[in-house]
Amino acid sequence: NAGVMQNPRHLVRRRGQEARLRCSPMKGHSHVYWYRQLPEEGLKFMVYLQKENIIDESGMPKERFSAEFPKEGPSILRIQQVVRGDSAAYFCASSPGIGGENEQFFGPGTRLTVL
Amino acid sequence: DQQVKQNSPSLSVQEGRISILNCDYTNSMFDYFLWYKKYPAEGPTFLISISSIKDKNEDGRFTVFLNKSAKHLSLHIVPSQPGDSAVYFCAAPFGNEKLTFGTGTRLTIIP
């Protein structure tokens, strides 16, 4: 199964620690999106990346959050100095490219709990 | 600003009957819509989509209807099955394909 892979599936951090979430897109997909789902809410767009480029980070909090999608390896969403409000499910999606009817395929998510 | 709205947080339907999930949008620039299904502890799974040039798209038990003048779309599932119990999100791509999601409707199929 060459679906979108995310790890870890569950991550527990204490306030002030760093969280690193990884996403490997589907084979052949070069576009990666990160979304966050807070409890009882829908998914909210965070950032859109292509290989080595951030295309749109309009949904990212201005501080403590960063994302990358290097030429080799998975996409990483990094949250520095986590706070309780960062507790959420973080989903990664990938697509083959822009234009047309371009469905995004989602990974299983990483559930971050900040103690 | 919630550009995609699902006003019913939950819906219960008897097995074998029709399930109708509704979605409203405010941005007239949206020209393509998707429905995703989500089970607990899993990521959303693409279900069906519709382009604004159509008013209906059908795939097996699933049909999506689009009423552009009302800025409304609906997902019909018939007949409903127990495996359809999940949270359903409508979504629309905006700008560079980022998706704007509704808040979801939890569908429960009663055996």
PDB file of C-alpha atoms in Angstrom:
ATOM      1  CA  ASN A   1       0.000   0.000   0.000  1.00  0.00           C
ATOM      2  CA  ALA A   2       1.721   3.163  -1.174  1.00  0.00           C
ATOM      3  CA  GLY A   3      -0.567   5.591   0.607  1.00  0.00           C
ATOM      4  CA  VAL A   4       0.408   8.719   2.501  1.00  0.00           C
ATOM      5  CA  MET A   5       2.440   7.796   5.556  1.00  0.00           C
ATOM      6  CA  GLN A   6       2.622   9.826   8.722  1.00  0.00           C
ATOM      7  CA  ASN A   7       4.641   9.190  11.827  1.00  0.00           C
ATOM      8  CA  PRO A   8       4.416   9.098  14.668  1.00  0.00           C
ATOM      9  CA  ARG A   9       0.707   8.334  14.929  1.00  0.00           C
ATOM     10  CA  HIS A  10       0.625   9.622  18.489  1.00  0.00           C
ATOM     11  CA  LEU A  11       2.997  12.099  20.079  1.00  0.00           C
ATOM     12  CA  VAL A  12       3.018  13.335  23.649  1.00  0.00           C
ATOM     13  CA  ARG A  13       5.043  16.377  24.560  1.00  0.00           C
ATOM     14  CA  ARG A  14       5.368  18.576  27.628  1.00  0.00           C
ATOM     15  CA  ARG A  15       4.951  22.310  27.347  1.00  0.00           C
ATOM     16  CA  GLY A  16       8.078  23.910  25.979  1.00  0.00           C
ATOM     17  CA  GLN A  17       9.334  20.847  24.108  1.00  0.00           C
ATOM     18  CA  GLU A  18       9.594  20.491  20.353  1.00  0.00           C
ATOM     19  CA  ALA A  19       7.328  18.328  18.210  1.00  0.00           C
ATOM     20  CA  ARG A  20       8.363  16.936  14.843  1.00  0.00           C
ATOM     21  CA  LEU A  21       5.761  15.401  12.591  1.00  0.00           C
ATOM     22  CA  ARG A  22       6.728  13.512   9.455  1.00  0.00           C
ATOM     23  CA  CYS A  23       4.857  12.897   6.237  1.00  0.00           C
ATOM     24  CA  SER A  24       5.831  10.755   3.271  1.00  0.00           C
ATOM     25  CA  PRO A  25       3.573  11.488   0.274  1.00  0.00           C
ATOM     26  CA  MET A  26       2.201   8.900  -2.071  1.00  0.00           C
ATOM     27  CA  LYS A  27       4.620   7.662  -4.690  1.00  0.00           C
ATOM     28  CA  GLY A  28       4.713  10.067  -7.596  1.00  0.00           C
ATOM     29  CA  HIS A  29       3.188  12.945  -5.608  1.00  0.00           C
ATOM     30  CA  SER A  30       5.216  16.114  -5.347  1.00  0.00           C
ATOM     31  CA  HIS A  31       2.701  18.331  -3.558  1.00  0.00           C
ATOM     32  CA  VAL A  32       2.189  18.152   0.193  1.00  0.00           C
ATOM     33  CA  TYR A  33      -0.378  19.908   2.362  1.00  0.00           C
ATOM     34  CA  TRP A  34      -0.619  20.045   6.142  1.00  0.00           C
ATOM     35  CA  TYR A  35      -3.928  20.498   7.946  1.00  0.00           C
ATOM     36  CA  ARG A  36      -4.802  20.735  11.613  1.00  0.00           C
ATOM     37  CA  GLN A  37      -7.995  19.527  13.233  1.00  0.00           C
ATOM     38  CA  LEU A  38      -8.854  20.836  16.654  1.00  0.00           C
ATOM     39  CA  PRO A  39     -11.400  18.881  18.731  1.00  0.00           C
ATOM     40  CA  GLU A  40     -14.954  19.149  17.345  1.00  0.00           C
ATOM     41  CA  GLU A  41     -13.799  21.266  14.393  1.00  0.00           C
ATOM     42  CA  GLY A  42     -13.117  20.730  10.723  1.00  0.00           C
ATOM     43  CA  LEU A  43      -9.691  20.534   9.179  1.00  0.00           C
ATOM     44  CA  LYS A  44      -7.908  23.854   8.751  1.00  0.00           C
ATOM     45  CA  PHE A  45      -5.256  24.416   6.113  1.00  0.00           C
ATOM     46  CA  MET A  46      -1.791  25.217   7.416  1.00  0.00           C
ATOM     47  CA  VAL A  47       0.804  25.024   4.652  1.00  0.00           C
ATOM     48  CA  TYR A  48       1.319  23.836   1.082  1.00  0.00           C
ATOM     49  CA  LEU A  49       4.726  22.692  -0.107  1.00  0.00           C
ATOM     50  CA  GLN A  50       6.372  21.341  -3.177  1.00  0.00           C
ATOM     51  CA  LYS A  51       9.834  19.835  -3.177  1.00  0.00           C
ATOM     52  CA  GLU A  52      12.187  22.353  -1.495  1.00  0.00           C
ATOM     53  CA  ASN A  53       9.604  25.153  -1.770  1.00  0.00           C
ATOM     54  CA  ILE A  54       6.905  26.580   0.471  1.00  0.00           C
ATOM     55  CA  ILE A  55       4.090  27.627  -1.845  1.00  0.00           C
ATOM     56  CA  ASP A  56       1.523  28.880   0.666  1.00  0.00           C
ATOM     57  CA  GLU A  57       1.935  29.152   4.419  1.00  0.00           C
ATOM     58  CA  SER A  58      -1.011  31.439   5.030  1.00  0.00           C
ATOM     59  CA  GLY A  59      -2.525  29.034   7.561  1.00  0.00           C
ATOM     60  CA  MET A  60       0.578  28.637   9.679  1.00  0.00           C
ATOM     61  CA  PRO A  61       0.831  30.443  13.015  1.00  0.00           C
ATOM     62  CA  LYS A  62       3.467  33.135  12.673  1.00  0.00           C
ATOM     63  CA  GLU A  63       5.626  31.869  15.505  1.00  0.00           C
ATOM     64  CA  ARG A  64       6.915  28.455  16.605  1.00  0.00           C
ATOM     65  CA  PHE A  65       5.628  26.585  13.510  1.00  0.00           C
ATOM     66  CA  SER A  66       7.715  25.702  10.477  1.00  0.00           C
ATOM     67  CA  ALA A  67       7.520  23.213   7.640  1.00  0.00           C
ATOM     68  CA  GLU A  68       9.856  21.823   5.042  1.00  0.00           C
ATOM     69  CA  PHE A  69       9.790  19.339   2.188  1.00  0.00           C
ATOM     70  CA  PRO A  70      13.403  18.579   1.287  1.00  0.00           C
ATOM     71  CA  LYS A  71      14.579  17.156  -2.004  1.00  0.00           C
ATOM     72  CA  GLU A  72      15.118  13.816  -0.288  1.00  0.00           C
ATOM     73  CA  GLY A  73      13.062  12.484   2.563  1.00  0.00           C
ATOM     74  CA  PRO A  74       9.697  13.233   4.122  1.00  0.00           C
ATOM     75  CA  SER A  75       8.008  16.537   4.745  1.00  0.00           C
ATOM     76  CA  ILE A  76       8.467  17.757   8.320  1.00  0.00           C
ATOM     77  CA  LEU A  77       6.127  19.935  10.354  1.00  0.00           C
ATOM     78  CA  ARG A  78       7.990  21.325  13.352  1.00  0.00           C
ATOM     79  CA  ILE A  79       6.417  22.960  16.354  1.00  0.00           C
ATOM     80  CA  GLN A  80       8.806  24.582  18.785  1.00  0.00           C
ATOM     81  CA  GLN A  81       8.037  25.298  22.436  1.00  0.00           C
ATOM     82  CA  VAL A  82       4.680  23.549  22.288  1.00  0.00           C
ATOM     83  CA  VAL A  83       1.736  24.821  24.314  1.00  0.00           C
ATOM     84  CA  ARG A  84      -1.474  23.058  25.346  1.00  0.00           C
ATOM     85  CA  GLY A  85      -3.386  24.768  22.557  1.00  0.00           C
ATOM     86  CA  ASP A  86      -1.236  22.900  20.008  1.00  0.00           C
ATOM     87  CA  SER A  87      -2.933  19.641  21.009  1.00  0.00           C
ATOM     88  CA  ALA A  88      -4.726  18.513  17.871  1.00  0.00           C
ATOM     89  CA  ALA A  89      -4.689  16.009  15.047  1.00  0.00           C
ATOM     90  CA  TYR A  90      -2.313  17.005  12.267  1.00  0.00           C
ATOM     91  CA  PHE A  91      -3.033  15.585   8.835  1.00  0.00           C
ATOM     92  CA  CYS A  92      -0.813  15.534   5.813  1.00  0.00           C
ATOM     93  CA  ALA A  93      -2.185  15.193   2.291  1.00  0.00           C
ATOM     94  CA  SER A  94      -0.488  14.770  -1.052  1.00  0.00           C
ATOM     95  CA  SER A  95      -1.460  15.264  -4.661  1.00  0.00           C
ATOM     96  CA  PRO A  96       0.300  14.683  -7.954  1.00  0.00           C
ATOM     97  CA  GLY A  97       0.138  18.299  -9.103  1.00  0.00           C
ATOM     98  CA  ILE A  98      -2.001  21.384  -9.526  1.00  0.00           C
ATOM     99  CA  GLY A  99      -4.715  22.042 -12.054  1.00  0.00           C
ATOM    100  CA  GLY A 100      -7.859  20.173 -12.893  1.00  0.00           C
ATOM    101  CA  GLU A 101      -9.727  17.899 -10.544  1.00  0.00           C
ATOM    102  CA  ASN A 102      -6.856  17.140  -8.251  1.00  0.00           C
ATOM    103  CA  GLU A 103      -7.955  15.151  -5.234  1.00  0.00           C
ATOM    104  CA  GLN A 104      -5.770  15.220  -2.178  1.00  0.00           C
ATOM    105  CA  PHE A 105      -5.045  11.927  -0.463  1.00  0.00           C
ATOM    106  CA  PHE A 106      -4.710  12.065   3.296  1.00  0.00           C
ATOM    107  CA  GLY A 107      -2.514  10.246   5.723  1.00  0.00           C
ATOM    108  CA  PRO A 108      -3.809   8.774   8.997  1.00  0.00           C
ATOM    109  CA  GLY A 109      -2.731  11.796  11.001  1.00  0.00           C
ATOM    110  CA  THR A 110      -0.541  12.456  14.003  1.00  0.00           C
ATOM    111  CA  ARG A 111      -2.335  13.103  17.255  1.00  0.00           C
ATOM    112  CA  LEU A 112      -0.320  15.530  19.329  1.00  0.00           C
ATOM    113  CA  THR A 113      -1.041  15.815  23.022  1.00  0.00           C
ATOM    114  CA  VAL A 114       0.691  18.533  25.010  1.00  0.00           C
ATOM    115  CA  LEU A 115       0.740  17.952  28.746  1.00  0.00           C
TER     116      LEU A 115
ATOM    117  CA  ASP B   1     -14.785  33.354   8.270  1.00  0.00           C
ATOM    118  CA  GLN B   2     -16.347  29.947   7.639  1.00  0.00           C
ATOM    119  CA  GLN B   3     -16.686  29.808   3.867  1.00  0.00           C
ATOM    120  CA  VAL B   4     -17.966  26.234   3.856  1.00  0.00           C
ATOM    121  CA  LYS B   5     -20.657  25.380   6.360  1.00  0.00           C
ATOM    122  CA  GLN B   6     -22.234  22.172   7.504  1.00  0.00           C
ATOM    123  CA  ASN B   7     -25.008  23.189   9.840  1.00  0.00           C
ATOM    124  CA  SER B   8     -25.986  19.724  11.021  1.00  0.00           C
ATOM    125  CA  PRO B   9     -23.351  18.325  13.372  1.00  0.00           C
ATOM    126  CA  SER B  10     -25.044  14.929  13.462  1.00  0.00           C
ATOM    127  CA  LEU B  11     -27.587  12.814  11.605  1.00  0.00           C
ATOM    128  CA  SER B  12     -29.104   9.411  12.361  1.00  0.00           C
ATOM    129  CA  VAL B  13     -30.664   7.303   9.615  1.00  0.00           C
ATOM    130  CA  GLN B  14     -32.196   3.852   9.556  1.00  0.00           C
ATOM    131  CA  GLU B  15     -30.280   1.236   7.594  1.00  0.00           C
ATOM    132  CA  GLY B  16     -31.613   0.948   4.060  1.00  0.00           C
ATOM    133  CA  ARG B  17     -33.044   4.476   4.000  1.00  0.00           C
ATOM    134  CA  ILE B  18     -31.577   7.544   2.308  1.00  0.00           C
ATOM    135  CA  SER B  19     -29.016   9.727   4.079  1.00  0.00           C
ATOM    136  CA  ILE B  20     -28.871  13.363   2.990  1.00  0.00           C
ATOM    137  CA  LEU B  21     -25.977  15.507   4.146  1.00  0.00           C
ATOM    138  CA  ASN B  22     -26.007  19.211   3.414  1.00  0.00           C
ATOM    139  CA  CYS B  23     -23.348  21.822   2.843  1.00  0.00           C
ATOM    140  CA  ASP B  24     -23.553  25.561   2.140  1.00  0.00           C
ATOM    141  CA  TYR B  25     -20.833  27.848   0.891  1.00  0.00           C
ATOM    142  CA  THR B  26     -20.412  31.588   0.705  1.00  0.00           C
ATOM    143  CA  ASN B  27     -17.576  32.044  -1.781  1.00  0.00           C
ATOM    144  CA  SER B  28     -18.913  32.210  -5.341  1.00  0.00           C
ATOM    145  CA  MET B  29     -15.357  31.666  -6.612  1.00  0.00           C
ATOM    146  CA  PHE B  30     -15.476  28.014  -5.608  1.00  0.00           C
ATOM    147  CA  ASP B  31     -15.811  25.919  -8.758  1.00  0.00           C
ATOM    148  CA  TYR B  32     -15.182  22.430  -7.490  1.00  0.00           C
ATOM    149  CA  PHE B  33     -16.382  20.570  -4.425  1.00  0.00           C
ATOM    150  CA  LEU B  34     -15.405  17.361  -2.712  1.00  0.00           C
ATOM    151  CA  TRP B  35     -16.865  15.115  -0.048  1.00  0.00           C
ATOM    152  CA  TYR B  36     -14.593  13.274   2.339  1.00  0.00           C
ATOM    153  CA  LYS B  37     -15.487  10.515   4.765  1.00  0.00           C
ATOM    154  CA  LYS B  38     -13.591  10.119   8.013  1.00  0.00           C
ATOM    155  CA  TYR B  39     -13.533   7.258  10.489  1.00  0.00           C
ATOM    156  CA  PRO B  40     -12.181   7.791  14.013  1.00  0.00           C
ATOM    157  CA  ALA B  41      -8.386   7.744  14.260  1.00  0.00           C
ATOM    158  CA  GLU B  42      -8.028   7.759  10.475  1.00  0.00           C
ATOM    159  CA  GLY B  43      -7.422  10.424   7.868  1.00  0.00           C
ATOM    160  CA  PRO B  44     -10.204  11.677   5.589  1.00  0.00           C
ATOM    161  CA  THR B  45     -10.902   9.516   2.544  1.00  0.00           C
ATOM    162  CA  PHE B  46     -12.045  11.060  -0.708  1.00  0.00           C
ATOM    163  CA  LEU B  47     -15.586  10.020  -1.572  1.00  0.00           C
ATOM    164  CA  ILE B  48     -16.972  11.975  -4.502  1.00  0.00           C
ATOM    165  CA  SER B  49     -16.596  15.348  -6.166  1.00  0.00           C
ATOM    166  CA  ILE B  50     -18.497  17.699  -8.429  1.00  0.00           C
ATOM    167  CA  SER B  51     -17.477  20.483 -10.748  1.00  0.00           C
ATOM    168  CA  SER B  52     -19.512  23.685 -10.901  1.00  0.00           C
ATOM    169  CA  ILE B  53     -20.326  22.987 -14.556  1.00  0.00           C
ATOM    170  CA  LYS B  54     -22.487  20.091 -13.397  1.00  0.00           C
ATOM    171  CA  ASP B  55     -25.439  19.919 -11.068  1.00  0.00           C
ATOM    172  CA  LYS B  56     -25.208  16.220 -10.287  1.00  0.00           C
ATOM    173  CA  ASN B  57     -22.570  13.528 -10.035  1.00  0.00           C
ATOM    174  CA  GLU B  58     -23.305   9.927  -9.207  1.00  0.00           C
ATOM    175  CA  ASP B  59     -21.041   7.085  -8.110  1.00  0.00           C
ATOM    176  CA  GLY B  60     -22.773   3.925  -6.996  1.00  0.00           C
ATOM    177  CA  ARG B  61     -24.752   4.610  -3.838  1.00  0.00           C
ATOM    178  CA  PHE B  62     -23.414   8.154  -3.606  1.00  0.00           C
ATOM    179  CA  THR B  63     -24.801  11.158  -5.456  1.00  0.00           C
ATOM    180  CA  VAL B  64     -23.814  14.772  -4.990  1.00  0.00           C
ATOM    181  CA  PHE B  65     -26.127  17.588  -6.073  1.00  0.00           C
ATOM    182  CA  LEU B  66     -25.010  21.168  -6.601  1.00  0.00           C
ATOM    183  CA  ASN B  67     -27.323  24.186  -6.601  1.00  0.00           C
ATOM    184  CA  LYS B  68     -25.123  27.118  -7.582  1.00  0.00           C
ATOM    185  CA  SER B  69     -27.795  29.777  -7.245  1.00  0.00           C
ATOM    186  CA  ALA B  70     -28.410  28.705  -3.653  1.00  0.00           C
ATOM    187  CA  LYS B  71     -24.708  28.024  -2.992  1.00  0.00           C
ATOM    188  CA  HIS B  72     -25.738  24.650  -1.649  1.00  0.00           C
ATOM    189  CA  LEU B  73     -24.646  21.088  -2.193  1.00  0.00           C
ATOM    190  CA  SER B  74     -25.857  17.830  -0.780  1.00  0.00           C
ATOM    191  CA  LEU B  75     -24.623  14.269  -0.592  1.00  0.00           C
ATOM    192  CA  HIS B  76     -27.176  11.477  -0.916  1.00  0.00           C
ATOM    193  CA  ILE B  77     -26.379   7.957   0.186  1.00  0.00           C
ATOM    194  CA  VAL B  78     -28.885   5.293  -0.744  1.00  0.00           C
ATOM    195  CA  PRO B  79     -29.367   2.734   0.562  1.00  0.00           C
ATOM    196  CA  SER B  80     -27.528   3.595   3.759  1.00  0.00           C
ATOM    197  CA  GLN B  81     -25.397   0.859   5.265  1.00  0.00           C
ATOM    198  CA  PRO B  82     -23.848   0.458   8.735  1.00  0.00           C
ATOM    199  CA  GLY B  83     -20.366   0.979   7.254  1.00  0.00           C
ATOM    200  CA  ASP B  84     -21.452   4.453   6.196  1.00  0.00           C
ATOM    201  CA  SER B  85     -21.372   5.572   9.834  1.00  0.00           C
ATOM    202  CA  ALA B  86     -18.596   8.174   9.878  1.00  0.00           C
ATOM    203  CA  VAL B  87     -18.004  11.917   9.841  1.00  0.00           C
ATOM    204  CA  TYR B  88     -18.546  13.517   6.432  1.00  0.00           C
ATOM    205  CA  PHE B  89     -16.808  16.707   5.389  1.00  0.00           C
ATOM    206  CA  CYS B  90     -17.532  18.837   2.381  1.00  0.00           C
ATOM    207  CA  ALA B  91     -14.581  20.807   1.056  1.00  0.00           C
ATOM    208  CA  ALA B  92     -13.687  23.211  -1.707  1.00  0.00           C
ATOM    209  CA  PRO B  93     -10.269  24.010  -3.164  1.00  0.00           C
ATOM    210  CA  PHE B  94      -9.358  27.654  -3.194  1.00  0.00           C
ATOM    211  CA  GLY B  95      -6.468  29.474  -4.786  1.00  0.00           C
ATOM    212  CA  ASN B  96      -3.582  27.051  -5.125  1.00  0.00           C
ATOM    213  CA  GLU B  97      -5.637  23.981  -4.360  1.00  0.00           C
ATOM    214  CA  LYS B  98      -5.650  24.261  -0.569  1.00  0.00           C
ATOM    215  CA  LEU B  99      -8.899  22.848   0.730  1.00  0.00           C
ATOM    216  CA  THR B 100     -11.419  24.704   2.836  1.00  0.00           C
ATOM    217  CA  PHE B 101     -13.403  22.231   4.927  1.00  0.00           C
ATOM    218  CA  GLY B 102     -16.770  22.374   6.601  1.00  0.00           C
ATOM    219  CA  THR B 103     -17.018  21.378  10.247  1.00  0.00           C
ATOM    220  CA  GLY B 104     -18.383  17.935   9.419  1.00  0.00           C
ATOM    221  CA  THR B 105     -21.573  15.946   9.976  1.00  0.00           C
ATOM    222  CA  ARG B 106     -21.465  12.765  12.032  1.00  0.00           C
ATOM    223  CA  LEU B 107     -23.667  10.190  10.305  1.00  0.00           C
ATOM    224  CA  THR B 108     -24.932   7.237  12.319  1.00  0.00           C
ATOM    225  CA  ILE B 109     -26.694   4.407  10.538  1.00  0.00           C
ATOM    226  CA  ILE B 110     -29.062   2.553  12.808  1.00  0.00           C
ATOM    227  CA  PRO B 111     -29.328  -1.188  12.062  1.00  0.00           C
TER     228      PRO B 111
END
